[in-house]
Amino acid sequence: MVKKQAGAKKPERYELGRVRDRITFLYLEHAKLNRQDSAIQVLDDRGIVYVPAAMLSVLMLGPGVDVTHRAMELIGEAGLGVVWVGEQGVRQYAYGRPLNHSSALLVAQAKLVSNQRSRVKVAREMYQMRFPEDDVSQLTMQQLRGKEGARVRQVYLDQSLRTGVAWSRREYNPDNFESGTPINKALTAAHQALYGLSYSVISALGASPGLGFVHTGHDLSFVYDFADLYKAEFSIPVAFSVTEKYGDDSDIGSRVRLAMRDVFVENKLLVRMVKDLKALLEIPEDDSEVDMVSLWDDRLGLQKFGVQYHELQEEDSR
């Protein structure tokens, strides 16, 4: 007798929402996660809600979260990025299987980062995105770092003048979120939300979070590279605005995450991130989502997968 499995069937890839069309992120803490058909069941002291897994980009799981095997099964099937984070989102640890089963972006990324000339070229392009009116094509990496450092300092000062929030310098303790000033706590929460979304897009499209062009040596190097493209436009202004309004609120981290999620949606950042990532890795817009497997050959190029080559060789030898 065949035992029926409860719940909905495993979705086909064409049934899943594309990365660019998904909701940006959802942060949860002190909750129990289970599966109900094709939705994640979230239970906490306020009740139960159901989250459609296929329409979410990244799930940020904070302290006190229990996840069942059934919930993780659904998360994996839906290609939903999962980021386990510490208190108030200060640290992040892991993600789920990429939604995209193609290795096109990963191969392109490895090729670009392994050659010094192409690596510098991509790094310059990342800086050029932050300095659209300047020509940085001839600047060295040292000159680019100096230019970026001056830009970020000016962004902090401009936001301080805009909001009236006092600013001295960026400082925080990753092991003690509450020890920071309100603006530094807000910046930490805002940056972590941006890191989480960046992490999810990179992973969902099949690129490597660890192969950075500017940052290096860390398993999140490329996440830091990619998130830096958007800090001045999103996380820094949001952090200052929320601090201006709720500076004395002990739950400023939650307020910042909600504000970041709203800004991500309003500005369609997921769509932009997908486009930017493919452009940086020199992948045509529609060429990275082909679900296929080939065999590599040093002389013949790509060969078909699933062919019984020993049988062909036997026929050829007759």
CSV table of C-alpha atoms in Angstrom, one decimal:
chain,number,residue,atom,x,y,z
A,1,MET,CA,0.0,0.0,0.0
A,2,VAL,CA,1.4,3.4,-1.0
A,3,LYS,CA,1.4,6.0,1.7
A,4,LYS,CA,0.1,9.4,0.5
A,5,GLN,CA,2.1,12.4,1.5
A,6,ALA,CA,0.2,15.2,3.0
A,7,GLY,CA,0.3,18.7,1.5
A,8,ALA,CA,0.7,20.1,-2.0
A,9,LYS,CA,2.9,18.6,-4.6
A,10,LYS,CA,6.4,19.9,-5.3
A,11,PRO,CA,6.1,22.9,-7.5
A,12,GLU,CA,7.6,23.0,-11.0
A,13,ARG,CA,10.1,25.7,-11.7
A,14,TYR,CA,7.8,27.5,-14.1
A,15,GLU,CA,5.3,27.8,-11.2
A,16,LEU,CA,7.7,29.7,-9.0
A,17,GLY,CA,7.8,33.4,-8.9
A,18,ARG,CA,10.9,34.9,-10.6
A,19,VAL,CA,13.4,36.6,-8.3
A,20,ARG,CA,12.6,40.1,-9.5
A,21,ASP,CA,8.9,39.6,-8.9
A,22,ARG,CA,9.1,38.5,-5.3
A,23,ILE,CA,8.5,40.3,-2.0
A,24,THR,CA,11.9,41.5,-0.7
A,25,PHE,CA,12.3,40.0,2.8
A,26,LEU,CA,10.5,38.9,6.0
A,27,TYR,CA,12.2,39.0,9.4
A,28,LEU,CA,10.9,36.6,12.1
A,29,GLU,CA,12.0,36.0,15.7
A,30,HIS,CA,10.5,34.0,18.6
A,31,ALA,CA,8.2,31.9,16.3
A,32,LYS,CA,7.6,28.4,15.2
A,33,LEU,CA,7.7,27.6,11.5
A,34,ASN,CA,5.9,24.7,9.9
A,35,ARG,CA,4.4,23.9,6.5
A,36,GLN,CA,0.8,24.1,5.4
A,37,ASP,CA,0.5,23.0,1.7
A,38,SER,CA,2.5,25.6,-0.2
A,39,ALA,CA,2.7,28.2,2.6
A,40,ILE,CA,5.0,28.6,5.6
A,41,GLN,CA,2.9,28.5,8.8
A,42,VAL,CA,4.3,31.1,11.3
A,43,LEU,CA,3.1,30.6,14.9
A,44,ASP,CA,3.9,33.1,17.7
A,45,ASP,CA,2.2,34.4,20.8
A,46,ARG,CA,-0.1,36.6,18.6
A,47,GLY,CA,-1.5,33.8,16.5
A,48,ILE,CA,-0.9,32.1,13.1
A,49,VAL,CA,-0.1,33.6,9.7
A,50,TYR,CA,0.6,31.9,6.4
A,51,VAL,CA,3.4,33.1,4.1
A,52,PRO,CA,3.4,32.0,0.4
A,53,ALA,CA,6.9,30.7,0.1
A,54,ALA,CA,7.1,31.0,-3.7
A,55,MET,CA,6.6,34.8,-3.6
A,56,LEU,CA,9.2,35.6,-0.9
A,57,SER,CA,12.8,36.4,-1.7
A,58,VAL,CA,14.6,36.0,1.6
A,59,LEU,CA,13.5,34.9,5.1
A,60,MET,CA,15.6,36.4,7.9
A,61,LEU,CA,15.3,34.1,11.0
A,62,GLY,CA,16.3,35.7,14.3
A,63,PRO,CA,16.6,34.4,17.8
A,64,GLY,CA,14.0,32.0,19.2
A,65,VAL,CA,12.9,30.6,15.8
A,66,ASP,CA,12.1,26.9,15.5
A,67,VAL,CA,11.8,25.4,12.0
A,68,THR,CA,10.4,22.0,11.2
A,69,HIS,CA,11.8,19.7,8.5
A,70,ARG,CA,8.6,20.1,6.5
A,71,ALA,CA,9.1,23.9,6.5
A,72,MET,CA,12.7,23.6,5.3
A,73,GLU,CA,11.5,21.2,2.6
A,74,LEU,CA,9.1,23.8,1.2
A,75,ILE,CA,11.8,26.5,1.5
A,76,GLY,CA,14.2,24.5,-0.5
A,77,GLU,CA,11.6,23.6,-3.2
A,78,ALA,CA,10.6,27.3,-3.6
A,79,GLY,CA,14.2,28.5,-3.9
A,80,LEU,CA,13.6,30.8,-0.9
A,81,GLY,CA,16.8,32.3,0.5
A,82,VAL,CA,17.1,31.8,4.3
A,83,VAL,CA,19.4,33.9,6.3
A,84,TRP,CA,19.9,32.9,10.0
A,85,VAL,CA,20.7,36.1,11.9
A,86,GLY,CA,21.7,37.0,15.4
A,87,GLU,CA,20.0,39.4,17.8
A,88,GLN,CA,18.5,42.3,15.8
A,89,GLY,CA,20.0,40.9,12.6
A,90,VAL,CA,23.6,41.7,13.5
A,91,ARG,CA,25.0,38.5,12.1
A,92,GLN,CA,24.0,36.3,9.2
A,93,TYR,CA,24.9,32.7,8.5
A,94,ALA,CA,23.3,30.7,5.7
A,95,TYR,CA,21.0,30.5,2.7
A,96,GLY,CA,18.9,28.0,0.8
A,97,ARG,CA,19.4,26.4,-2.7
A,98,PRO,CA,19.4,28.9,-5.6
A,99,LEU,CA,16.2,29.4,-7.4
A,100,ASN,CA,18.1,29.4,-10.7
A,101,HIS,CA,19.6,26.0,-11.5
A,102,SER,CA,22.0,27.4,-14.2
A,103,SER,CA,25.6,27.9,-13.4
A,104,ALA,CA,26.0,30.7,-16.0
A,105,LEU,CA,26.5,33.5,-13.4
A,106,LEU,CA,28.8,31.4,-11.3
A,107,VAL,CA,31.1,30.5,-14.2
A,108,ALA,CA,31.1,34.1,-15.4
A,109,GLN,CA,31.9,35.4,-11.9
A,110,ALA,CA,34.7,32.9,-11.4
A,111,LYS,CA,36.2,33.8,-14.8
A,112,LEU,CA,36.1,37.5,-14.1
A,113,VAL,CA,37.4,37.4,-10.6
A,114,SER,CA,40.3,35.0,-11.5
A,115,ASN,CA,41.9,37.4,-14.0
A,116,GLN,CA,43.5,40.6,-12.6
A,117,ARG,CA,42.6,42.8,-15.5
A,118,SER,CA,38.9,41.7,-15.7
A,119,ARG,CA,38.6,41.9,-11.9
A,120,VAL,CA,39.8,45.5,-11.8
A,121,LYS,CA,37.4,46.2,-14.7
A,122,VAL,CA,34.4,44.9,-12.8
A,123,ALA,CA,35.5,46.7,-9.6
A,124,ARG,CA,35.8,50.0,-11.6
A,125,GLU,CA,32.3,49.4,-13.0
A,126,MET,CA,31.0,49.0,-9.4
A,127,TYR,CA,32.5,52.3,-8.4
A,128,GLN,CA,31.3,53.9,-11.7
A,129,MET,CA,27.8,53.1,-10.6
A,130,ARG,CA,28.3,55.1,-7.5
A,131,PHE,CA,30.0,58.0,-9.4
A,132,PRO,CA,27.9,58.2,-12.6
A,133,GLU,CA,29.2,61.7,-13.5
A,134,ASP,CA,32.9,60.9,-13.0
A,135,ASP,CA,35.2,58.9,-15.2
A,136,VAL,CA,36.9,56.3,-13.0
A,137,SER,CA,38.2,54.1,-15.8
A,138,GLN,CA,41.8,55.1,-15.2
A,139,LEU,CA,41.8,55.2,-11.4
A,140,THR,CA,43.8,52.6,-9.4
A,141,MET,CA,42.1,50.5,-6.7
A,142,GLN,CA,43.8,52.6,-4.1
A,143,GLN,CA,42.4,55.8,-5.7
A,144,LEU,CA,39.0,54.3,-5.9
A,145,ARG,CA,39.0,53.3,-2.2
A,146,GLY,CA,40.0,56.9,-1.3
A,147,LYS,CA,37.3,58.4,-3.5
A,148,GLU,CA,34.6,56.0,-2.0
A,149,GLY,CA,35.7,56.7,1.5
A,150,ALA,CA,35.3,60.5,1.0
A,151,ARG,CA,31.9,59.9,-0.6
A,152,VAL,CA,30.6,57.8,2.2
A,153,ARG,CA,31.8,60.3,4.9
A,154,GLN,CA,30.0,63.1,2.9
A,155,VAL,CA,26.8,61.0,2.7
A,156,TYR,CA,26.8,60.6,6.5
A,157,LEU,CA,27.3,64.4,7.0
A,158,ASP,CA,24.6,65.2,4.5
A,159,GLN,CA,22.1,62.9,6.2
A,160,SER,CA,23.0,64.3,9.6
A,161,LEU,CA,22.3,67.9,8.3
A,162,ARG,CA,19.0,66.7,6.6
A,163,THR,CA,17.6,65.1,9.7
A,164,GLY,CA,19.3,66.9,12.6
A,165,VAL,CA,20.6,63.6,14.0
A,166,ALA,CA,24.0,64.0,15.6
A,167,TRP,CA,26.8,62.2,13.8
A,168,SER,CA,30.4,61.5,14.8
A,169,ARG,CA,31.5,58.2,13.4
A,170,ARG,CA,30.4,54.7,12.5
A,171,GLU,CA,30.9,52.3,15.4
A,172,TYR,CA,29.2,49.2,16.7
A,173,ASN,CA,29.8,46.0,18.6
A,174,PRO,CA,28.6,42.9,16.6
A,175,ASP,CA,28.3,41.0,19.9
A,176,ASN,CA,26.2,43.7,21.6
A,177,PHE,CA,23.7,45.5,19.5
A,178,GLU,CA,22.2,47.5,22.4
A,179,SER,CA,25.6,49.1,23.3
A,180,GLY,CA,25.5,51.4,20.2
A,181,THR,CA,24.0,54.8,19.9
A,182,PRO,CA,20.5,55.0,18.3
A,183,ILE,CA,21.9,56.1,14.9
A,184,ASN,CA,24.6,53.3,14.9
A,185,LYS,CA,22.0,50.7,15.9
A,186,ALA,CA,19.7,52.0,13.1
A,187,LEU,CA,22.6,51.8,10.6
A,188,THR,CA,23.4,48.3,11.6
A,189,ALA,CA,19.8,47.1,11.2
A,190,ALA,CA,19.5,48.9,7.8
A,191,HIS,CA,22.7,47.5,6.4
A,192,GLN,CA,21.9,44.0,7.6
A,193,ALA,CA,18.5,44.2,5.8
A,194,LEU,CA,20.4,45.3,2.6
A,195,TYR,CA,23.0,42.5,3.1
A,196,GLY,CA,20.2,40.0,3.4
A,197,LEU,CA,18.5,41.1,0.2
A,198,SER,CA,21.8,41.2,-1.6
A,199,TYR,CA,22.6,37.7,-0.3
A,200,SER,CA,19.3,36.4,-1.5
A,201,VAL,CA,19.6,37.8,-5.0
A,202,ILE,CA,23.2,36.6,-5.5
A,203,SER,CA,22.4,33.2,-4.2
A,204,ALA,CA,19.0,32.8,-6.0
A,205,LEU,CA,20.6,33.6,-9.4
A,206,GLY,CA,23.3,31.1,-8.8
A,207,ALA,CA,26.3,33.4,-8.2
A,208,SER,CA,28.8,33.0,-5.3
A,209,PRO,CA,28.5,35.2,-2.2
A,210,GLY,CA,32.2,34.6,-1.5
A,211,LEU,CA,33.8,35.6,-4.8
A,212,GLY,CA,34.2,39.4,-4.3
A,213,PHE,CA,35.9,41.9,-6.6
A,214,VAL,CA,36.6,44.6,-4.0
A,215,HIS,CA,36.2,42.7,-0.8
A,216,THR,CA,38.0,39.4,-0.5
A,217,GLY,CA,38.8,36.5,1.9
A,218,HIS,CA,35.3,36.2,3.4
A,219,ASP,CA,32.4,33.9,2.4
A,220,LEU,CA,30.3,37.1,2.1
A,221,SER,CA,32.8,39.2,0.1
A,222,PHE,CA,30.6,39.6,-2.9
A,223,VAL,CA,27.6,40.4,-0.7
A,224,TYR,CA,29.5,43.3,0.7
A,225,ASP,CA,30.6,44.4,-2.8
A,226,PHE,CA,27.0,44.3,-4.1
A,227,ALA,CA,25.3,45.9,-1.1
A,228,ASP,CA,27.8,48.8,-1.2
A,229,LEU,CA,26.2,49.9,-4.5
A,230,TYR,CA,23.0,50.8,-2.7
A,231,LYS,CA,23.9,52.0,0.8
A,232,ALA,CA,24.0,55.7,0.0
A,233,GLU,CA,20.6,55.6,-1.6
A,234,PHE,CA,18.8,53.2,0.7
A,235,SER,CA,20.2,52.0,4.1
A,236,ILE,CA,21.9,55.2,5.2
A,237,PRO,CA,19.0,57.7,4.5
A,238,VAL,CA,16.5,55.2,6.0
A,239,ALA,CA,18.6,54.8,9.2
A,240,PHE,CA,18.9,58.6,9.7
A,241,SER,CA,15.2,59.2,9.0
A,242,VAL,CA,14.0,56.5,11.4
A,243,THR,CA,16.4,57.7,14.1
A,244,GLU,CA,15.1,61.3,13.6
A,245,LYS,CA,11.6,60.0,14.3
A,246,TYR,CA,12.1,57.2,16.8
A,247,GLY,CA,15.6,57.8,18.2
A,248,ASP,CA,14.5,56.9,21.8
A,249,ASP,CA,12.6,53.8,20.8
A,250,SER,CA,14.2,50.7,22.3
A,251,ASP,CA,12.9,48.7,19.3
A,252,ILE,CA,14.5,50.9,16.7
A,253,GLY,CA,15.9,47.8,14.9
A,254,SER,CA,12.4,46.6,14.0
A,255,ARG,CA,11.3,50.0,12.9
A,256,VAL,CA,14.3,50.2,10.6
A,257,ARG,CA,13.6,46.8,9.0
A,258,LEU,CA,10.0,47.8,8.3
A,259,ALA,CA,11.1,51.0,6.7
A,260,MET,CA,13.7,49.2,4.6
A,261,ARG,CA,11.2,46.7,3.4
A,262,ASP,CA,8.9,49.6,2.3
A,263,VAL,CA,11.7,51.4,0.5
A,264,PHE,CA,12.7,48.2,-1.2
A,265,VAL,CA,9.2,47.6,-2.5
A,266,GLU,CA,8.6,51.3,-3.5
A,267,ASN,CA,11.8,51.5,-5.5
A,268,LYS,CA,11.5,48.0,-7.0
A,269,LEU,CA,15.0,47.2,-5.8
A,270,LEU,CA,14.8,43.5,-6.5
A,271,VAL,CA,14.2,44.2,-10.2
A,272,ARG,CA,17.2,46.6,-10.2
A,273,MET,CA,19.4,44.2,-8.4
A,274,VAL,CA,18.8,41.4,-10.8
A,275,LYS,CA,19.6,43.7,-13.7
A,276,ASP,CA,22.7,45.1,-12.1
A,277,LEU,CA,24.1,41.7,-11.1
A,278,LYS,CA,23.7,40.3,-14.6
A,279,ALA,CA,25.3,43.5,-16.1
A,280,LEU,CA,28.3,43.3,-13.8
A,281,LEU,CA,28.9,39.7,-14.6
A,282,GLU,CA,28.3,40.3,-18.3
A,283,ILE,CA,25.4,38.0,-18.6
A,284,PRO,CA,22.6,38.8,-21.1
A,285,GLU,CA,19.3,39.5,-19.4
A,286,ASP,CA,17.6,36.2,-20.4
A,287,ASP,CA,20.6,33.8,-20.6
A,288,SER,CA,21.1,32.8,-17.0
A,289,GLU,CA,17.8,31.0,-16.3
A,290,VAL,CA,18.1,28.0,-18.6
A,291,ASP,CA,17.6,24.8,-16.7
A,292,MET,CA,20.1,22.4,-18.4
A,293,VAL,CA,23.1,20.3,-17.8
A,294,SER,CA,26.0,19.7,-20.2
A,295,LEU,CA,29.2,17.8,-20.1
A,296,TRP,CA,32.5,19.7,-20.6
A,297,ASP,CA,35.1,18.5,-23.1
A,298,ASP,CA,38.5,20.2,-23.5
A,299,ARG,CA,38.4,19.6,-27.3
A,300,LEU,CA,34.8,19.3,-28.4
A,301,GLY,CA,33.2,21.9,-26.2
A,302,LEU,CA,29.9,21.3,-24.4
A,303,GLN,CA,28.4,17.8,-24.9
A,304,LYS,CA,24.9,16.5,-24.3
A,305,PHE,CA,24.1,15.2,-20.9
A,306,GLY,CA,22.2,11.9,-20.5
A,307,VAL,CA,23.8,10.2,-23.4
A,308,GLN,CA,25.2,6.6,-23.0
A,309,TYR,CA,28.6,7.5,-24.5
A,310,HIS,CA,30.1,4.0,-24.0
A,311,GLU,CA,27.4,2.6,-26.2
A,312,LEU,CA,28.2,5.1,-28.9
A,313,GLN,CA,31.9,4.3,-28.6
A,314,GLU,CA,31.1,0.6,-29.0
A,315,GLU,CA,29.0,1.3,-32.2
A,316,ASP,CA,31.8,3.4,-33.6
A,317,SER,CA,34.4,0.7,-33.1
A,318,ARG,CA,32.4,-1.9,-35.0
